[in-house]
PDB file of C-alpha atoms in Angstrom:
ATOM      1  CA  MET T   1      35.739  84.370 -38.745  1.00  0.00           C
ATOM      2  CA  VAL T   2      35.113  86.252 -41.972  1.00  0.00           C
ATOM      3  CA  ALA T   3      37.253  83.681 -43.936  1.00  0.00           C
ATOM      4  CA  ALA T   4      35.124  80.777 -42.455  1.00  0.00           C
ATOM      5  CA  GLU T   5      31.887  82.568 -43.441  1.00  0.00           C
ATOM      6  CA  GLU T   6      33.245  83.138 -46.943  1.00  0.00           C
ATOM      7  CA  LYS T   7      33.964  79.378 -47.258  1.00  0.00           C
ATOM      8  CA  VAL T   8      30.496  78.507 -46.187  1.00  0.00           C
ATOM      9  CA  PHE T   9      29.072  81.002 -48.634  1.00  0.00           C
ATOM     10  CA  ARG T  10      31.209  79.595 -51.488  1.00  0.00           C
ATOM     11  CA  ARG T  11      30.204  75.989 -50.601  1.00  0.00           C
ATOM     12  CA  ARG T  12      26.560  77.036 -50.632  1.00  0.00           C
ATOM     13  CA  GLY T  13      27.068  78.800 -53.951  1.00  0.00           C
ATOM     14  CA  ARG T  14      28.628  75.724 -55.466  1.00  0.00           C
ATOM     15  CA  ALA T  15      25.891  73.480 -54.186  1.00  0.00           C
ATOM     16  CA  ARG T  16      23.208  75.796 -55.682  1.00  0.00           C
ATOM     17  CA  ARG T  17      24.913  75.857 -58.966  1.00  0.00           C
ATOM     18  CA  ARG T  18      25.209  72.014 -58.968  1.00  0.00           C
ATOM     19  CA  LEU T  19      21.530  71.694 -58.001  1.00  0.00           C
ATOM     20  CA  ALA T  20      20.556  74.175 -60.737  1.00  0.00           C
ATOM     21  CA  LEU T  21      22.666  72.210 -63.268  1.00  0.00           C
ATOM     22  CA  ILE T  22      21.135  68.927 -62.247  1.00  0.00           C
ATOM     23  CA  LEU T  23      17.621  70.335 -62.488  1.00  0.00           C
ATOM     24  CA  LEU T  24      18.464  71.877 -65.895  1.00  0.00           C
ATOM     25  CA  LEU T  25      19.773  68.472 -67.167  1.00  0.00           C
ATOM     26  CA  LEU T  26      16.744  66.594 -65.816  1.00  0.00           C
ATOM     27  CA  ALA T  27      14.483  69.096 -67.561  1.00  0.00           C
ATOM     28  CA  ALA T  28      16.324  68.746 -70.831  1.00  0.00           C
ATOM     29  CA  ALA T  29      16.243  64.870 -70.565  1.00  0.00           C
ATOM     30  CA  PHE T  30      12.528  65.075 -69.824  1.00  0.00           C
ATOM     31  CA  LEU T  31      11.810  67.255 -72.875  1.00  0.00           C
ATOM     32  CA  LEU T  32      14.019  64.979 -75.000  1.00  0.00           C
ATOM     33  CA  VAL T  33      12.204  61.806 -73.845  1.00  0.00           C
ATOM     34  CA  GLU T  34       8.875  63.503 -74.207  1.00  0.00           C
ATOM     35  CA  ARG T  35       9.546  64.741 -77.773  1.00  0.00           C
ATOM     36  CA  ASN T  36      10.824  61.303 -78.883  1.00  0.00           C
ATOM     37  CA  LEU T  37       8.069  59.267 -77.119  1.00  0.00           C
ATOM     38  CA  LYS T  38       5.060  61.444 -78.078  1.00  0.00           C
ATOM     39  CA  PRO T  39       4.837  59.979 -81.645  1.00  0.00           C
ATOM     40  CA  VAL T  40       5.209  56.455 -80.234  1.00  0.00           C
ATOM     41  CA  ILE T  41       2.414  57.062 -77.677  1.00  0.00           C
ATOM     42  CA  LEU T  42       0.142  58.593 -80.250  1.00  0.00           C
ATOM     43  CA  ASN T  43       0.679  55.612 -82.614  1.00  0.00           C
ATOM     44  CA  MET T  44      -0.107  53.190 -79.879  1.00  0.00           C
ATOM     45  CA  ALA T  45      -3.203  55.215 -78.908  1.00  0.00           C
ATOM     46  CA  GLU T  46      -4.267  55.189 -82.564  1.00  0.00           C
ATOM     47  CA  ALA T  47      -3.938  51.356 -82.731  1.00  0.00           C
ATOM     48  CA  LYS T  48      -5.974  50.793 -79.519  1.00  0.00           C
ATOM     49  CA  SER T  49      -8.588  53.277 -80.593  1.00  0.00           C
ATOM     50  CA  THR T  50      -8.912  51.854 -84.107  1.00  0.00           C
ATOM     51  CA  ALA T  51      -9.330  48.287 -82.610  1.00  0.00           C
ATOM     52  CA  LEU T  52     -12.035  49.605 -80.173  1.00  0.00           C
ATOM     53  CA  ALA T  53     -13.939  51.559 -82.995  1.00  0.00           C
ATOM     54  CA  THR T  54     -13.698  48.531 -85.324  1.00  0.00           C
ATOM     55  CA  ARG T  55     -15.171  46.249 -82.679  1.00  0.00           C
ATOM     56  CA  LEU T  56     -17.998  48.619 -82.024  1.00  0.00           C
ATOM     57  CA  ILE T  57     -18.792  49.018 -85.663  1.00  0.00           C
ATOM     58  CA  ASN T  58     -18.705  45.264 -86.113  1.00  0.00           C
ATOM     59  CA  GLU T  59     -21.153  44.798 -83.246  1.00  0.00           C
ATOM     60  CA  ALA T  60     -23.462  47.456 -84.697  1.00  0.00           C
ATOM     61  CA  MET T  61     -23.424  45.762 -88.120  1.00  0.00           C
ATOM     62  CA  ASN T  62     -24.179  42.350 -86.657  1.00  0.00           C
ATOM     63  CA  GLU T  63     -26.914  43.680 -84.435  1.00  0.00           C
ATOM     64  CA  ALA T  64     -28.670  45.686 -87.244  1.00  0.00           C
ATOM     65  CA  THR T  65     -28.514  42.767 -89.792  1.00  0.00           C
ATOM     66  CA  ASP T  66     -28.464  39.539 -87.905  1.00  0.00           C
ATOM     67  CA  GLY T  67     -31.416  37.378 -89.043  1.00  0.00           C
ATOM     68  CA  ARG T  68     -33.122  40.233 -90.771  1.00  0.00           C
ATOM     69  CA  VAL T  69     -31.462  40.425 -94.147  1.00  0.00           C
ATOM     70  CA  ASP T  70     -31.373  37.836 -96.915  1.00  0.00           C
ATOM     71  CA  TYR T  71     -30.477  37.856-100.606  1.00  0.00           C
ATOM     72  CA  ALA T  72     -34.103  37.989-101.792  1.00  0.00           C
ATOM     73  CA  ASP T  73     -34.607  41.159 -99.805  1.00  0.00           C
ATOM     74  CA  LEU T  74     -31.782  42.904-101.385  1.00  0.00           C
ATOM     75  CA  MET T  75     -31.745  41.630-104.982  1.00  0.00           C
ATOM     76  CA  HIS T  76     -34.354  40.888-107.581  1.00  0.00           C
ATOM     77  CA  VAL T  77     -33.299  38.130-110.084  1.00  0.00           C
ATOM     78  CA  ILE T  78     -35.091  38.690-113.416  1.00  0.00           C
ATOM     79  CA  CYS T  79     -35.321  35.962-116.004  1.00  0.00           C
ATOM     80  CA  ASP T  80     -36.133  36.085-119.733  1.00  0.00           C
ATOM     81  CA  GLU T  81     -38.880  34.047-121.415  1.00  0.00           C
ATOM     82  CA  ALA T  82     -36.618  31.021-121.629  1.00  0.00           C
ATOM     83  CA  GLY T  83     -36.030  31.055-117.882  1.00  0.00           C
ATOM     84  CA  ARG T  84     -32.420  32.331-118.190  1.00  0.00           C
ATOM     85  CA  VAL T  85     -31.260  34.961-115.757  1.00  0.00           C
ATOM     86  CA  SER T  86     -31.085  38.228-117.731  1.00  0.00           C
ATOM     87  CA  MET T  87     -30.728  40.773-114.941  1.00  0.00           C
ATOM     88  CA  VAL T  88     -30.136  41.291-111.288  1.00  0.00           C
ATOM     89  CA  GLN T  89     -31.716  44.428-109.831  1.00  0.00           C
ATOM     90  CA  ALA T  90     -31.019  45.936-106.421  1.00  0.00           C
ATOM     91  CA  ASN T  91     -33.885  46.631-104.074  1.00  0.00           C
ATOM     92  CA  THR T  92     -32.866  50.172-103.141  1.00  0.00           C
ATOM     93  CA  VAL T  93     -35.653  50.687-100.657  1.00  0.00           C
ATOM     94  CA  ARG T  94     -34.611  47.651 -98.583  1.00  0.00           C
ATOM     95  CA  MET T  95     -30.948  48.453 -98.894  1.00  0.00           C
ATOM     96  CA  ASN T  96     -31.586  52.052 -97.678  1.00  0.00           C
ATOM     97  CA  GLU T  97     -33.504  50.565 -94.651  1.00  0.00           C
ATOM     98  CA  VAL T  98     -30.569  48.313 -93.869  1.00  0.00           C
ATOM     99  CA  ALA T  99     -28.064  51.114 -94.209  1.00  0.00           C
ATOM    100  CA  THR T 100     -30.125  53.386 -91.897  1.00  0.00           C
ATOM    101  CA  ALA T 101     -30.275  50.671 -89.199  1.00  0.00           C
ATOM    102  CA  VAL T 102     -26.552  50.065 -89.441  1.00  0.00           C
ATOM    103  CA  VAL T 103     -25.690  53.795 -89.263  1.00  0.00           C
ATOM    104  CA  ASN T 104     -27.963  54.321 -86.257  1.00  0.00           C
ATOM    105  CA  ALA T 105     -26.533  51.408 -84.403  1.00  0.00           C
ATOM    106  CA  ALA T 106     -22.904  52.423 -85.198  1.00  0.00           C
ATOM    107  CA  GLU T 107     -23.302  56.056 -84.257  1.00  0.00           C
ATOM    108  CA  GLU T 108     -24.889  55.070 -80.957  1.00  0.00           C
ATOM    109  CA  ARG T 109     -22.015  52.836 -80.071  1.00  0.00           C
ATOM    110  CA  LEU T 110     -19.309  55.326 -81.144  1.00  0.00           C
ATOM    111  CA  GLN T 111     -20.796  58.046 -79.084  1.00  0.00           C
ATOM    112  CA  ARG T 112     -20.130  55.898 -76.043  1.00  0.00           C
ATOM    113  CA  MET T 113     -16.371  55.830 -76.796  1.00  0.00           C
ATOM    114  CA  ASN T 114     -16.065  59.029 -74.664  1.00  0.00           C
ATOM    115  CA  GLN T 115     -16.890  56.897 -71.675  1.00  0.00           C
ATOM    116  CA  GLU T 116     -14.375  54.175 -72.505  1.00  0.00           C
ATOM    117  CA  GLN T 117     -11.309  54.301 -70.306  1.00  0.00           C
ATOM    118  CA  ILE T 118      -8.254  54.060 -72.570  1.00  0.00           C
ATOM    119  CA  GLY T 119      -4.708  54.553 -71.404  1.00  0.00           C
ATOM    120  CA  ILE T 120      -1.159  53.888 -72.433  1.00  0.00           C
ATOM    121  CA  PRO T 121       1.302  52.908 -69.714  1.00  0.00           C
ATOM    122  CA  LEU T 122       4.362  55.033 -70.260  1.00  0.00           C
ATOM    123  CA  GLY T 123       6.653  51.964 -69.936  1.00  0.00           C
ATOM    124  CA  ALA T 124       4.988  50.421 -73.033  1.00  0.00           C
ATOM    125  CA  ALA T 125       6.315  53.213 -75.162  1.00  0.00           C
ATOM    126  CA  PHE T 126       9.787  52.125 -74.599  1.00  0.00           C
ATOM    127  CA  GLY T 127       9.141  48.918 -76.427  1.00  0.00           C
ATOM    128  CA  SER T 128      10.182  46.697 -73.506  1.00  0.00           C
ATOM    129  CA  GLN T 129       8.060  43.692 -72.511  1.00  0.00           C
ATOM    130  CA  VAL T 130       9.364  44.073 -69.017  1.00  0.00           C
ATOM    131  CA  LEU T 131       8.214  47.713 -68.751  1.00  0.00           C
ATOM    132  CA  ALA T 132       5.028  47.293 -70.899  1.00  0.00           C
ATOM    133  CA  GLY T 133       2.647  47.581 -67.930  1.00  0.00           C
ATOM    134  CA  SER T 134       4.690  49.951 -65.810  1.00  0.00           C
ATOM    135  CA  GLY T 135       4.873  53.738 -65.351  1.00  0.00           C
ATOM    136  CA  PRO T 136       2.264  56.392 -65.255  1.00  0.00           C
ATOM    137  CA  VAL T 137      -0.742  56.007 -67.610  1.00  0.00           C
ATOM    138  CA  VAL T 138      -1.124  58.529 -70.425  1.00  0.00           C
ATOM    139  CA  PRO T 139      -4.919  59.168 -70.838  1.00  0.00           C
ATOM    140  CA  VAL T 140      -6.375  58.813 -74.283  1.00  0.00           C
ATOM    141  CA  LYS T 141      -9.674  60.314 -75.342  1.00  0.00           C
ATOM    142  CA  VAL T 142     -11.559  59.161 -78.353  1.00  0.00           C
ATOM    143  CA  VAL T 143     -14.065  61.456 -80.028  1.00  0.00           C
ATOM    144  CA  PRO T 144     -16.285  60.558 -83.028  1.00  0.00           C
ATOM    145  CA  VAL T 145     -15.951  63.068 -85.873  1.00  0.00           C
ATOM    146  CA  GLY T 146     -18.825  63.431 -88.322  1.00  0.00           C
ATOM    147  CA  GLY T 147     -21.281  60.805 -89.290  1.00  0.00           C
ATOM    148  CA  VAL T 148     -21.063  57.164 -90.250  1.00  0.00           C
ATOM    149  CA  GLN T 149     -21.119  56.257 -93.952  1.00  0.00           C
ATOM    150  CA  THR T 150     -22.148  53.039 -95.571  1.00  0.00           C
ATOM    151  CA  GLU T 151     -21.446  51.633 -99.037  1.00  0.00           C
ATOM    152  CA  PHE T 152     -22.776  48.541-100.780  1.00  0.00           C
ATOM    153  CA  HIS T 153     -20.787  46.656-103.315  1.00  0.00           C
ATOM    154  CA  THR T 154     -21.308  43.287-105.034  1.00  0.00           C
ATOM    155  CA  GLU T 155     -19.170  40.493-106.450  1.00  0.00           C
ATOM    156  CA  PHE T 156     -19.859  37.834-109.078  1.00  0.00           C
ATOM    157  CA  GLU T 157     -17.608  34.767-109.084  1.00  0.00           C
ATOM    158  CA  THR T 158     -17.749  31.418-110.793  1.00  0.00           C
ATOM    159  CA  SER T 159     -18.954  28.647-108.494  1.00  0.00           C
ATOM    160  CA  GLY T 160     -18.998  25.258-110.235  1.00  0.00           C
ATOM    161  CA  ILE T 161     -20.353  24.365-113.706  1.00  0.00           C
ATOM    162  CA  ASN T 162     -22.790  26.846-115.014  1.00  0.00           C
ATOM    163  CA  GLN T 163     -23.204  28.566-111.698  1.00  0.00           C
ATOM    164  CA  THR T 164     -22.372  32.012-110.459  1.00  0.00           C
ATOM    165  CA  ARG T 165     -22.091  33.052-106.848  1.00  0.00           C
ATOM    166  CA  HIS T 166     -23.343  36.590-106.152  1.00  0.00           C
ATOM    167  CA  LYS T 167     -22.154  38.293-102.973  1.00  0.00           C
ATOM    168  CA  VAL T 168     -23.584  41.479-101.451  1.00  0.00           C
ATOM    169  CA  TYR T 169     -21.145  43.372 -99.043  1.00  0.00           C
ATOM    170  CA  MET T 170     -21.629  46.488 -96.973  1.00  0.00           C
ATOM    171  CA  THR T 171     -18.658  48.689 -95.982  1.00  0.00           C
ATOM    172  CA  VAL T 172     -19.126  50.937 -92.915  1.00  0.00           C
ATOM    173  CA  THR T 173     -16.808  53.868 -92.417  1.00  0.00           C
ATOM    174  CA  ALA T 174     -16.409  56.271 -89.561  1.00  0.00           C
ATOM    175  CA  TRP T 175     -13.974  58.982 -88.515  1.00  0.00           C
ATOM    176  CA  ILE T 176     -12.674  59.333 -84.929  1.00  0.00           C
ATOM    177  CA  ARG T 177     -10.174  61.746 -83.312  1.00  0.00           C
ATOM    178  CA  VAL T 178      -7.598  60.361 -80.959  1.00  0.00           C
ATOM    179  CA  VAL T 179      -6.411  62.823 -78.285  1.00  0.00           C
ATOM    180  CA  ILE T 180      -3.538  62.568 -75.968  1.00  0.00           C
ATOM    181  CA  PRO T 181      -2.082  65.455 -73.890  1.00  0.00           C
ATOM    182  CA  THR T 182      -0.947  68.232 -76.242  1.00  0.00           C
ATOM    183  CA  GLN T 183      -1.536  66.254 -79.469  1.00  0.00           C
ATOM    184  CA  ALA T 184      -4.409  64.703 -81.457  1.00  0.00           C
ATOM    185  CA  ARG T 185      -4.907  62.820 -84.707  1.00  0.00           C
ATOM    186  CA  GLU T 186      -7.906  62.109 -86.887  1.00  0.00           C
ATOM    187  CA  ILE T 187      -8.230  58.580 -88.314  1.00  0.00           C
ATOM    188  CA  GLU T 188     -10.557  56.680 -90.506  1.00  0.00           C
ATOM    189  CA  VAL T 189     -12.006  53.380 -89.458  1.00  0.00           C
ATOM    190  CA  SER T 190     -13.900  50.945 -91.693  1.00  0.00           C
ATOM    191  CA  ASN T 191     -15.244  47.483 -91.591  1.00  0.00           C
ATOM    192  CA  ASN T 192     -16.615  45.119 -94.253  1.00  0.00           C
ATOM    193  CA  LEU T 193     -19.467  42.749 -93.902  1.00  0.00           C
ATOM    194  CA  LEU T 194     -20.869  40.044 -96.111  1.00  0.00           C
ATOM    195  CA  LEU T 195     -24.596  40.703 -96.011  1.00  0.00           C
ATOM    196  CA  ALA T 196     -25.954  38.034 -98.268  1.00  0.00           C
ATOM    197  CA  GLU T 197     -25.083  35.660-101.130  1.00  0.00           C
ATOM    198  CA  SER T 198     -26.848  33.428-103.612  1.00  0.00           C
ATOM    199  CA  ILE T 199     -26.020  30.907-106.217  1.00  0.00           C
ATOM    200  CA  ILE T 200     -27.302  31.888-109.651  1.00  0.00           C
ATOM    201  CA  VAL T 201     -27.765  29.008-112.087  1.00  0.00           C
ATOM    202  CA  GLY T 202     -26.549  30.016-115.538  1.00  0.00           C
ATOM    203  CA  SER T 203     -24.079  32.476-116.888  1.00  0.00           C
ATOM    204  CA  VAL T 204     -23.265  35.809-115.333  1.00  0.00           C
ATOM    205  CA  PRO T 205     -26.297  38.107-115.813  1.00  0.00           C
ATOM    206  CA  GLU T 206     -26.162  40.356-118.933  1.00  0.00           C
ATOM    207  CA  SER T 207     -26.894  43.432-116.751  1.00  0.00           C
ATOM    208  CA  PHE T 208     -26.856  44.472-113.129  1.00  0.00           C
ATOM    209  CA  VAL T 209     -28.639  47.494-111.749  1.00  0.00           C
ATOM    210  CA  GLY T 210     -26.773  48.512-108.643  1.00  0.00           C
ATOM    211  CA  TYR T 211     -27.431  50.499-105.455  1.00  0.00           C
ATOM    212  CA  ASN T 212     -27.263  54.272-105.840  1.00  0.00           C
ATOM    213  CA  PRO T 213     -28.269  56.063-102.611  1.00  0.00           C
TER     214      PRO T 213
END
């Protein structure tokens, strides 16, 4: 009777040890997978968040400038006594107004990113098309960091005989923080927009007074 009880006790002991070993191996495998997949998931979250932020910035730029900005608003072309273009001068007052409108529209949209539902299916992190939409979803939070900045820059290029094309661009830059469980990354997002352009008849102006905010 005692021998039978000892056998049962030993079998139970071996079963407990096997179960403990299996649980230990599963925990180790989980930690290994998590450590290896976390950078992949963070990179995927960064890519999706960057695409979303870029789209929102582009929408803000188009909304703030569409139909309300033209070359004559931004630049004054000054000619000499002979009618030749001698200088192009930026209208800093108008450019500041445009920049403020774009910044306000962009910041308003980026603040809404907290309400956007972004998630990465765990299966997508394995790089398999079959598993891309499967598995639990890793939640991703996107938080705007700091303010939005704008910068104007211009470009002169030859356009036909005795003609110069003058382009005025605006670059909008924002910073966002991408957060997944236990890890975060801050990234810079920027977008470039051609605001206005004009053909200047004659050679490249001798001088250009730019935009200094």
